Amino acid sequence: MSKYLGIDASTQSITGLLIDTEQRTIVAEASINFDDHFKATYGVVNGVLDLGESVVHSAPLMWAEALDLLLQTLADQGHDLGAVRAVGGSGQQHGTVYLNASAGPALARLSPGQPLKDQLAAIFSRPTSPIWMDTSTASQCAEIEAGVGGRDALLALTGNAAFERFSGPQIRKFYQTEPDAYANTTYIGLVSSYVASLFAGRLVGVDPGDGSGTNMMNIAARQWSARALDATAPDLAAKLLPIAPSGQPVGPISPYYVGRYGFADDCLVLPFSGDNPCSLIGLGLVAPGQVALSLGTSDTLFACMDQPRTSAAGEGAVFASPDGTHYMALTCYLNGSLAREAVRDQYDMNWNQFIQALQATPPGNNGALMLPYFAPEIVPKVPRPNVVRSNLDPGDASANVRAAIEAQALSSRIHARWMGVEISSLYVTGGASANAEILRVFANVHNCPVHRFETTSSAALGAALRASHAHQSTASYAPSWAEVVEPFAQPVGGSTIEPEPRAIAAYDELIGQYAALEQAHT
Ligand code: XUL
């Protein structure tokens, strides 16, 4: 019995991934897509509620309902959940969940006879949760920076300048716009701590990996900062769930899962972390200098560092690694799959036609460029959707496909410089990493080999590996992180894409033009 379950509660779906550490393999992976199951009941589109004016929420009760469906799916597929020794998890970062005083008792008395949604509907003091796509908090960002003594002071304290999507600005906005609901809120946690609480049957704290995405955690101490909390909202220290060390199990799984799905009653639950910090582990980035790229709803480029190097220009974010010692540098682009899908749909293509368009056009696209801000962009900061074409015929479908992908790759090269890491190879994950033609563009733009991983669910894999590391550390021999990740963090044999000399030259020329275009429009 050496099975570990990783859960990834992400924007569009919830995924469960089961690993067997004796067989050194992934034994199961299942996903529940929110739109497929909950569009009618919760009104979500692409997993979210777009409330207008840059306000984007989702429904925490939907995540609980989806969790039941996911575990039922794994059980129906015949997987023995009783063999799972520990559960780890990951959540979309920054999103906040607001609970009333009934949350603790409701979680503690979960009965296996009824689904979570029927037992937990009354625990929320705010029925919907702002998520990372919400960019409506510019004024709160400015106020928080001013409150701690300026942007540089916030950077030094928390590792990050204030970002609209980060939890602190979102909490401040809630306090300012709905003071009564804020006063009626007993607990505030993140998506990760909420889903961990569902598993543990009690309130679980926020791990330092996800805590660093709030603008409220002292990154060096890995604890909430009183100064940052004071600048955010009154009485926040009493409401915010405490920081919970990433590697320390919080206790056994709730009897709910024992009775309903056959988990063992001594199966351990770990604090969950953010999806990006979990991906860092899932891709085996447990030593400084390693770099990976995740092509998901958002595209993220990230590296493992031994010190919290900060991005003064606000291009990137710094998080504590859930390995307990290192740090993670991250640059997040909102227009990831969102932009790829927007181009595909605009030209009425399917993914095969999208690939053919890339094959039919030359690297450098004959100088045609696009700024693919189909939605507001995080890096560089673009407050409103704005698709800009330069030397690019809007009627030329293939050239537009190439221009969008080249823009994403060029931007990832430009905005990775602050990390101060020499990129000598890129490990790629996420849904779009299955597309070799997209990876070829990234290999050529970065002038380095690109390796693909077997699972596109690196966050769920990282969560499972964290569970394995924590559980094994409670036994006589505590394995190193390198030993834990090594069997799983191997690129798919034959998946490596090498850069092509001719294309490298084309991009070395184009990158200056792209940077100038970007500067002119941001
Ligand atoms: C990272 C970020 C996104 C979400 C997506 O800062 O906002 O990558 O974590 O789930």
Coordinates of C-alpha atoms and ligand atoms in Angstrom, one line a residue:
M1 CA 0.0 0.0 0.0
S2 CA 1.8 3.1 -1.2
K3 CA -0.8 5.1 -3.0
Y4 CA -1.2 8.9 -2.7
L5 CA -3.9 11.1 -4.0
G6 CA -3.4 14.6 -5.4
I7 CA -6.3 16.9 -6.0
D8 CA -6.2 20.0 -8.1
A9 CA -9.1 22.4 -7.7
S10 CA -8.5 24.6 -10.7
T11 CA -10.4 27.2 -12.6
Q12 CA -12.3 25.1 -15.1
S13 CA -12.2 21.7 -13.5
I14 CA -11.2 19.6 -10.5
T15 CA -8.7 16.7 -11.1
G16 CA -7.7 13.7 -9.0
L17 CA -4.5 11.9 -9.7
L18 CA -3.4 8.7 -7.9
I19 CA 0.2 7.6 -7.8
D20 CA 1.8 4.4 -6.6
T21 CA 5.2 5.1 -5.3
E22 CA 6.2 1.4 -5.2
Q23 CA 5.4 0.9 -8.9
R24 CA 6.7 4.5 -9.5
T25 CA 3.8 5.3 -11.7
I26 CA 0.6 7.3 -12.1
V27 CA -2.3 4.8 -11.7
A28 CA -5.3 7.0 -12.2
E29 CA -6.3 10.4 -13.3
A30 CA -9.9 11.8 -13.5
S31 CA -11.3 15.2 -14.1
I32 CA -14.6 16.9 -13.6
N33 CA -15.2 19.8 -15.9
F34 CA -17.3 22.5 -14.3
D35 CA -19.1 23.6 -17.4
D36 CA -20.0 20.0 -18.4
H37 CA -21.8 19.4 -15.1
F38 CA -22.7 22.7 -13.5
K39 CA -23.4 25.3 -16.2
A40 CA -27.1 25.1 -15.6
T41 CA -27.0 25.0 -11.8
Y42 CA -24.3 27.6 -11.1
G43 CA -24.3 29.6 -14.3
V44 CA -20.6 29.2 -14.9
V45 CA -18.9 29.7 -18.2
N46 CA -15.4 28.3 -18.5
G47 CA -15.7 27.6 -14.8
V48 CA -16.3 31.2 -13.7
L49 CA -19.0 33.9 -13.3
D50 CA -18.1 36.9 -15.2
L51 CA -19.9 39.6 -13.3
G52 CA -18.8 42.5 -15.5
E53 CA -16.5 45.5 -14.8
S54 CA -13.5 43.1 -14.4
V55 CA -15.2 41.2 -11.5
V56 CA -14.8 37.4 -11.9
H57 CA -16.1 35.0 -9.3
S58 CA -16.8 31.3 -8.9
A59 CA -19.0 29.2 -6.6
P60 CA -17.4 27.4 -3.6
L61 CA -20.4 25.1 -3.2
M62 CA -19.9 24.0 -6.8
W63 CA -16.3 23.0 -6.0
A64 CA -17.7 20.8 -3.1
E65 CA -20.2 19.3 -5.4
A66 CA -17.6 18.6 -8.0
L67 CA -15.3 17.0 -5.4
D68 CA -18.0 14.4 -4.6
L69 CA -18.5 13.7 -8.3
L70 CA -14.7 13.3 -8.8
L71 CA -14.3 10.8 -5.9
Q72 CA -17.4 8.9 -7.1
T73 CA -15.9 8.7 -10.6
L74 CA -12.6 7.3 -9.2
A75 CA -14.5 4.8 -7.1
D76 CA -16.7 3.8 -10.0
Q77 CA -13.6 3.3 -12.1
G78 CA -12.6 0.6 -9.6
H79 CA -9.8 2.4 -7.8
D80 CA -9.3 1.2 -4.3
L81 CA -9.4 4.5 -2.4
G82 CA -8.8 2.5 0.8
A83 CA -5.2 2.1 -0.3
V84 CA -4.5 5.9 -0.3
R85 CA -2.1 6.7 2.6
A86 CA -2.3 10.5 2.3
V87 CA -4.2 13.2 0.3
G88 CA -2.4 16.4 -0.9
G89 CA -4.0 19.1 -2.9
S90 CA -3.7 22.2 -5.0
G91 CA -6.0 25.1 -5.7
Q92 CA -6.2 27.9 -8.2
Q93 CA -4.3 30.6 -6.4
H94 CA -5.5 33.9 -4.8
G95 CA -9.2 33.1 -4.7
T96 CA -10.8 33.8 -1.3
V97 CA -13.6 31.8 0.5
Y98 CA -15.7 33.5 3.1
L99 CA -17.3 31.3 5.9
N100 CA -19.7 32.0 8.8
A101 CA -19.5 30.6 12.3
S102 CA -21.4 27.4 11.3
A103 CA -18.6 26.2 9.0
G104 CA -16.5 24.4 11.7
P105 CA -19.4 22.4 13.2
A106 CA -20.9 21.6 9.7
L107 CA -17.5 20.2 8.6
A108 CA -17.1 18.2 11.8
R109 CA -20.5 16.5 11.5
L110 CA -20.4 15.6 7.8
S111 CA -22.6 12.5 7.3
P112 CA -21.6 10.0 4.6
G113 CA -25.3 9.5 3.7
Q114 CA -25.7 12.9 2.1
P115 CA -23.7 14.8 -0.5
L116 CA -21.4 17.7 0.6
K117 CA -23.5 20.3 -1.2
D118 CA -26.6 19.5 0.9
Q119 CA -24.6 19.7 4.2
L120 CA -22.5 22.8 3.4
A121 CA -24.9 25.1 1.6
A122 CA -25.3 27.3 4.7
I123 CA -21.6 27.8 5.7
F124 CA -20.8 30.7 3.4
S125 CA -21.0 34.3 4.4
R126 CA -20.4 35.2 0.8
P127 CA -21.9 32.8 -1.7
T128 CA -19.4 33.4 -4.5
S129 CA -15.7 33.8 -4.3
P130 CA -13.5 36.3 -6.2
I131 CA -10.9 34.4 -8.2
W132 CA -7.5 35.1 -9.8
M133 CA -9.1 36.4 -13.0
D134 CA -10.7 39.3 -11.1
T135 CA -8.9 42.5 -11.8
S136 CA -11.3 45.0 -10.2
T137 CA -9.1 46.0 -7.2
A138 CA -6.7 48.6 -8.6
S139 CA -7.6 51.2 -5.9
Q140 CA -7.3 48.6 -3.1
C141 CA -3.8 47.7 -4.4
A142 CA -2.7 51.3 -4.2
E143 CA -4.2 51.7 -0.7
I144 CA -2.5 48.6 0.6
E145 CA 0.9 49.6 -0.8
A146 CA 0.5 53.0 0.8
G147 CA -0.6 51.4 4.0
V148 CA 2.6 49.4 4.5
G149 CA 4.9 52.3 3.5
G150 CA 4.9 52.1 -0.3
R151 CA 5.4 49.5 -3.0
D152 CA 9.0 48.8 -2.2
A153 CA 8.1 48.1 1.4
L154 CA 5.4 45.7 0.4
L155 CA 7.8 44.0 -2.0
A156 CA 10.4 43.6 0.7
L157 CA 7.9 42.3 3.3
T158 CA 5.8 40.0 1.2
G159 CA 7.9 39.3 -1.9
N160 CA 5.3 40.9 -4.2
A161 CA 4.0 44.3 -5.2
A162 CA 0.2 44.5 -4.9
F163 CA -1.6 42.7 -7.7
E164 CA -5.3 43.0 -8.4
R165 CA -5.9 39.3 -8.3
F166 CA -4.1 38.7 -5.0
S167 CA -6.2 37.9 -2.0
G168 CA -5.5 40.9 0.2
P169 CA -6.8 43.5 -2.3
Q170 CA -9.9 41.3 -2.8
I171 CA -10.5 41.1 0.9
R172 CA -10.1 44.9 1.3
K173 CA -12.6 45.4 -1.5
F174 CA -15.1 43.1 0.2
Y175 CA -14.7 45.0 3.5
Q176 CA -15.2 48.3 1.8
T177 CA -18.1 47.4 -0.5
E178 CA -20.0 44.9 1.8
P179 CA -19.1 45.9 5.3
D180 CA -22.0 44.0 6.9
A181 CA -21.2 40.8 5.1
Y182 CA -17.5 41.3 6.1
A183 CA -18.5 41.7 9.7
N184 CA -20.6 38.5 9.5
T185 CA -17.6 36.6 8.1
T186 CA -16.0 34.4 10.8
Y187 CA -13.3 32.8 8.7
I188 CA -11.5 33.8 5.5
G189 CA -9.4 31.2 3.6
L190 CA -8.2 30.5 0.1
V191 CA -9.5 28.0 -2.4
S192 CA -6.7 25.6 -1.4
S193 CA -7.5 25.8 2.4
Y194 CA -11.2 25.4 1.7
V195 CA -10.8 22.2 -0.3
A196 CA -8.4 20.8 2.3
S197 CA -11.0 21.7 5.0
L198 CA -13.6 19.6 3.1
F199 CA -11.2 16.6 3.2
A200 CA -10.2 17.1 6.9
G201 CA -13.7 17.8 8.2
R202 CA -12.3 20.8 10.0
L203 CA -10.9 24.2 9.1
V204 CA -7.4 23.9 7.7
G205 CA -5.0 26.8 7.4
V206 CA -3.3 28.3 4.4
D207 CA 0.1 26.9 3.5
P208 CA 3.0 29.4 2.9
G209 CA 3.1 28.6 -0.9
D210 CA -0.4 29.9 -1.3
G211 CA -0.1 32.4 1.6
S212 CA 2.6 34.2 -0.5
G213 CA -0.1 35.0 -3.2
T214 CA -2.1 37.2 -0.8
N215 CA 0.1 40.3 -0.3
M216 CA -0.4 39.5 3.4
M217 CA 2.4 37.1 4.3
N218 CA 5.9 37.9 5.6
I219 CA 7.7 35.9 3.0
A220 CA 10.9 35.4 5.1
A221 CA 9.1 34.4 8.2
R222 CA 6.4 32.4 6.3
Q223 CA 3.8 33.9 8.7
W224 CA 1.0 36.4 8.3
S225 CA 2.4 40.0 8.6
A226 CA 0.5 42.1 11.2
R227 CA 1.5 45.2 9.2
A228 CA 0.1 43.9 5.9
L229 CA -3.1 42.7 7.6
D230 CA -3.6 46.1 9.2
A231 CA -3.3 47.7 5.8
T232 CA -5.9 45.3 4.3
A233 CA -8.9 45.3 6.6
P234 CA -9.9 45.6 10.3
D235 CA -10.1 42.5 12.5
L236 CA -8.5 40.4 9.7
A237 CA -6.0 38.6 12.0
A238 CA -9.0 37.0 13.8
K239 CA -10.8 36.0 10.6
L240 CA -7.9 34.7 8.5
L241 CA -7.2 31.0 8.9
P242 CA -3.6 30.5 10.3
I243 CA -0.6 29.6 8.2
A244 CA -0.2 25.8 8.2
P245 CA 3.3 24.4 7.3
S246 CA 3.0 22.7 3.9
G247 CA 4.6 19.4 4.9
Q248 CA 2.8 18.8 8.2
P249 CA -0.3 16.6 8.0
V250 CA -3.3 18.3 9.6
G251 CA -4.9 15.0 10.7
P252 CA -6.8 12.0 9.3
I253 CA -9.4 12.3 6.6
S254 CA -13.0 13.0 7.7
P255 CA -15.2 10.0 8.4
Y256 CA -17.4 11.2 5.6
Y257 CA -14.9 9.9 3.0
V258 CA -14.3 6.7 4.9
G259 CA -18.1 5.9 4.9
R260 CA -18.9 7.2 1.4
Y261 CA -15.9 6.3 -0.7
G262 CA -14.0 3.6 1.4
F263 CA -10.9 5.7 2.4
A264 CA -8.9 4.2 5.3
D265 CA -9.6 6.0 8.5
D266 CA -5.9 6.7 9.1
C267 CA -5.4 8.3 5.6
L268 CA -3.7 11.6 6.3
V269 CA -4.6 15.0 4.9
L270 CA -2.0 17.7 4.1
P271 CA -2.6 21.4 3.9
F272 CA -3.3 22.2 0.3
S273 CA -1.1 24.7 -1.6
G274 CA -1.5 26.8 -4.7
D275 CA -1.5 25.2 -8.2
N276 CA 1.7 26.9 -9.2
P277 CA 3.7 25.9 -6.1
C278 CA 2.4 22.4 -6.5
S279 CA 3.4 22.4 -10.2
L280 CA 6.9 23.3 -9.1
I281 CA 7.1 20.0 -7.2
G282 CA 5.2 18.1 -9.9
L283 CA 7.7 19.1 -12.5
G284 CA 10.5 18.1 -10.2
L285 CA 11.8 21.7 -9.6
V286 CA 13.3 21.1 -6.2
A287 CA 16.7 22.6 -6.9
P288 CA 17.5 26.3 -7.7
G289 CA 17.8 27.3 -11.4
Q290 CA 15.3 24.8 -12.9
V291 CA 12.7 26.5 -15.1
A292 CA 9.2 25.2 -16.3
L293 CA 6.4 26.5 -18.4
S294 CA 2.7 25.7 -17.9
L295 CA 0.3 26.2 -20.8
G296 CA -3.1 26.3 -19.1
T297 CA -6.0 28.7 -18.8
S298 CA -3.3 31.1 -17.8
D299 CA 0.3 30.5 -19.1
T300 CA 2.9 30.6 -16.3
L301 CA 6.7 30.5 -16.5
F302 CA 8.4 29.6 -13.2
A303 CA 11.6 28.8 -11.6
C304 CA 13.0 27.4 -8.4
M305 CA 15.2 29.9 -6.4
D306 CA 17.1 29.7 -3.1
Q307 CA 16.3 33.3 -2.2
P308 CA 13.1 35.3 -2.7
R309 CA 14.3 37.5 -5.6
T310 CA 11.6 40.1 -6.3
S311 CA 10.4 41.7 -9.5
A312 CA 10.5 45.5 -8.9
A313 CA 8.7 46.2 -12.2
G314 CA 5.8 44.0 -11.0
E315 CA 6.3 41.5 -13.8
G316 CA 6.4 38.5 -11.6
A317 CA 5.4 37.0 -8.3
V318 CA 7.4 35.2 -5.7
F319 CA 6.0 32.3 -3.7
A320 CA 7.4 30.1 -1.0
S321 CA 8.0 26.6 -2.3
P322 CA 5.9 23.9 -0.6
D323 CA 9.2 22.0 -0.2
G324 CA 9.6 24.1 2.9
T325 CA 13.0 25.7 2.0
H326 CA 13.1 27.1 -1.6
Y327 CA 11.2 29.9 -3.4
M328 CA 9.4 30.0 -6.6
A329 CA 9.5 32.9 -9.2
L330 CA 6.5 33.1 -11.4
T331 CA 5.4 35.2 -14.3
C332 CA 1.7 34.7 -15.1
Y333 CA 0.0 35.6 -18.4
L334 CA -3.8 35.8 -18.3
N335 CA -4.1 35.3 -22.0
G336 CA -2.9 31.7 -22.2
S337 CA -5.4 29.1 -23.5
L338 CA -7.9 32.0 -23.4
A339 CA -6.1 33.7 -26.3
R340 CA -5.4 30.4 -28.2
E341 CA -9.0 29.5 -28.0
A342 CA -10.1 33.0 -29.0
V343 CA -8.0 32.9 -32.2
R344 CA -9.2 29.3 -32.9
D345 CA -12.8 30.4 -32.5
Q346 CA -12.4 33.7 -34.4
Y347 CA -11.2 31.8 -37.5
D348 CA -13.7 28.9 -37.0
M349 CA -10.9 26.3 -36.7
N350 CA -10.5 23.1 -34.8
W351 CA -7.2 22.2 -33.1
N352 CA -6.0 20.2 -36.1
Q353 CA -6.5 23.2 -38.3
F354 CA -4.7 25.3 -35.7
I355 CA -1.7 23.0 -35.9
Q356 CA -1.8 23.1 -39.7
A357 CA -1.8 26.9 -39.6
L358 CA 1.4 26.8 -37.5
Q359 CA 3.0 24.3 -39.9
A360 CA 2.0 26.4 -42.9
T361 CA 3.7 29.7 -41.7
P362 CA 7.4 30.4 -41.2
P363 CA 9.1 31.3 -37.9
G364 CA 9.0 35.1 -37.6
N365 CA 5.7 35.2 -39.5
N366 CA 7.3 37.5 -42.2
G367 CA 7.4 40.2 -39.6
A368 CA 3.6 40.0 -38.7
L369 CA 3.0 40.6 -35.0
M370 CA 0.0 40.5 -32.6
L371 CA -0.5 41.6 -29.1
P372 CA -3.0 38.9 -28.1
Y373 CA -4.8 40.7 -25.2
F374 CA -8.2 39.1 -25.8
A375 CA -8.8 39.6 -22.0
P376 CA -7.1 42.1 -19.7
E377 CA -3.5 41.1 -19.3
I378 CA -1.4 40.6 -16.1
V379 CA 2.0 40.8 -17.8
P380 CA 2.5 43.4 -19.1
K381 CA -0.3 45.1 -17.3
V382 CA -3.2 45.8 -19.7
P383 CA -6.4 46.9 -18.0
R384 CA -8.8 46.3 -20.9
P385 CA -9.0 43.7 -23.7
N386 CA -7.0 45.0 -26.7
V387 CA -5.9 42.9 -29.7
V388 CA -3.3 44.8 -31.7
R389 CA -2.1 43.7 -35.1
S390 CA 1.1 45.0 -36.8
N391 CA 1.9 44.0 -40.4
L392 CA -0.8 41.4 -39.9
D393 CA -3.8 41.0 -42.2
P394 CA -6.8 40.2 -40.0
G395 CA -8.2 38.1 -42.8
D396 CA -5.2 35.7 -42.9
A397 CA -6.2 33.0 -40.4
S398 CA -2.9 31.1 -40.4
A399 CA -0.7 34.2 -39.9
N400 CA -3.0 35.2 -37.0
V401 CA -2.6 31.8 -35.3
R402 CA 1.2 32.0 -35.6
A403 CA 1.2 35.7 -34.5
A404 CA -0.7 34.8 -31.3
I405 CA 1.6 31.9 -30.4
E406 CA 4.8 33.8 -31.2
A407 CA 3.5 36.7 -29.1
Q408 CA 3.1 34.3 -26.1
A409 CA 6.6 32.9 -26.5
L410 CA 8.3 36.3 -27.1
S411 CA 6.5 37.7 -24.1
S412 CA 7.6 34.8 -22.0
R413 CA 11.2 35.5 -23.0
I414 CA 11.0 39.2 -22.3
H415 CA 9.3 38.9 -19.0
A416 CA 11.5 36.1 -17.6
R417 CA 14.6 38.3 -17.4
W418 CA 13.8 39.6 -13.9
M419 CA 14.1 36.0 -12.6
G420 CA 17.8 36.2 -13.3
V421 CA 17.9 32.6 -14.3
E422 CA 19.7 31.4 -17.4
I423 CA 17.1 29.3 -19.3
S424 CA 19.0 26.3 -20.7
S425 CA 16.0 24.0 -21.0
L426 CA 12.3 24.3 -20.5
Y427 CA 10.0 21.7 -19.0
V428 CA 6.5 22.1 -20.3
T429 CA 3.1 21.0 -18.9
G430 CA -0.6 22.1 -19.2
G431 CA -3.2 21.2 -21.7
A432 CA -1.6 23.0 -24.7
S433 CA 1.7 21.2 -24.1
A434 CA 0.3 18.2 -26.0
N435 CA 0.7 20.4 -29.1
A436 CA 4.2 19.9 -30.5
E437 CA 3.9 22.8 -32.9
I438 CA 3.3 25.2 -30.1
L439 CA 6.3 23.8 -28.2
R440 CA 8.5 24.3 -31.3
V441 CA 7.8 28.0 -31.2
F442 CA 8.8 28.2 -27.5
A443 CA 12.0 26.1 -28.2
N444 CA 13.0 28.5 -31.0
V445 CA 12.2 31.7 -29.2
H446 CA 14.0 30.6 -26.0
N447 CA 16.8 28.9 -28.0
C448 CA 16.7 25.9 -25.8
P449 CA 15.4 22.3 -25.9
V450 CA 11.8 21.9 -24.6
H451 CA 10.8 18.7 -22.9
R452 CA 7.2 17.5 -22.4
F453 CA 5.8 15.7 -19.4
E454 CA 3.6 12.6 -19.4
T455 CA 0.8 14.2 -17.4
T456 CA -0.5 17.6 -18.2
S457 CA -1.7 17.8 -14.6
S458 CA 1.5 18.8 -12.9
A459 CA -0.3 20.5 -10.1
A460 CA -2.2 17.4 -9.1
L461 CA 0.9 15.3 -9.5
G462 CA 2.9 17.8 -7.3
A463 CA 0.0 17.5 -4.7
A464 CA 0.3 13.7 -4.7
L465 CA 4.1 13.9 -4.4
R466 CA 3.8 16.3 -1.5
A467 CA 1.4 13.8 0.2
S468 CA 4.0 11.0 -0.4
H469 CA 6.9 13.1 0.9
A470 CA 4.9 14.0 4.1
H471 CA 3.7 10.5 4.7
Q472 CA 7.1 8.9 4.2
S473 CA 8.7 11.5 6.4
T474 CA 6.6 10.2 9.3
A475 CA 8.1 6.8 8.9
S476 CA 11.7 5.8 9.9
Y477 CA 13.4 6.9 6.7
A478 CA 12.7 10.4 5.5
P479 CA 13.4 10.6 1.7
S480 CA 14.9 13.7 0.1
W481 CA 12.7 15.7 -2.2
A482 CA 14.9 14.7 -5.1
E483 CA 14.3 11.0 -4.4
V484 CA 10.5 11.6 -4.2
V485 CA 10.1 13.5 -7.4
E486 CA 12.7 11.6 -9.5
P487 CA 10.6 8.6 -10.7
F488 CA 7.7 10.9 -11.8
A489 CA 9.4 14.1 -13.0
Q490 CA 10.9 12.6 -16.2
P491 CA 10.1 14.0 -19.6
V492 CA 8.3 11.7 -22.0
G493 CA 10.8 9.7 -24.0
G494 CA 11.3 11.2 -27.5
S495 CA 9.3 14.3 -26.6
T496 CA 12.3 16.7 -26.6
I497 CA 12.0 19.5 -29.2
E498 CA 15.4 21.1 -30.1
P499 CA 15.6 24.7 -31.4
E500 CA 16.3 25.2 -35.1
P501 CA 19.2 27.6 -36.0
R502 CA 17.3 29.4 -38.8
A503 CA 14.3 30.1 -36.5
I504 CA 16.5 31.3 -33.6
A505 CA 18.0 34.0 -35.8
A506 CA 14.5 35.1 -36.9
Y507 CA 13.3 35.5 -33.3
D508 CA 16.5 37.3 -32.2
E509 CA 15.6 39.9 -34.8
L510 CA 11.8 40.0 -34.1
I511 CA 12.1 40.2 -30.3
G512 CA 13.1 43.9 -30.4
Q513 CA 10.2 44.8 -32.6
Y514 CA 7.8 42.9 -30.4
A515 CA 9.1 44.6 -27.2
A516 CA 8.7 48.0 -29.0
L517 CA 5.1 47.2 -30.0
E518 CA 4.3 46.0 -26.5
Q519 CA 5.7 49.2 -25.0
A520 CA 3.7 51.4 -27.4
H521 CA 0.5 49.8 -26.2
T522 CA 0.9 49.3 -22.5
Ligands
XUL1 C1 -0.9 32.8 -10.6 C2 -2.3 32.9 -11.1 C3 -2.8 31.7 -11.9 C4 -3.8 30.9 -11.0 C5 -4.4 29.9 -12.0 O1 -0.5 33.9 -9.9 O2 -3.0 33.8 -10.8 O3 -1.8 30.9 -12.4 O4 -3.1 30.3 -10.0 O5 -5.0 28.9 -11.4

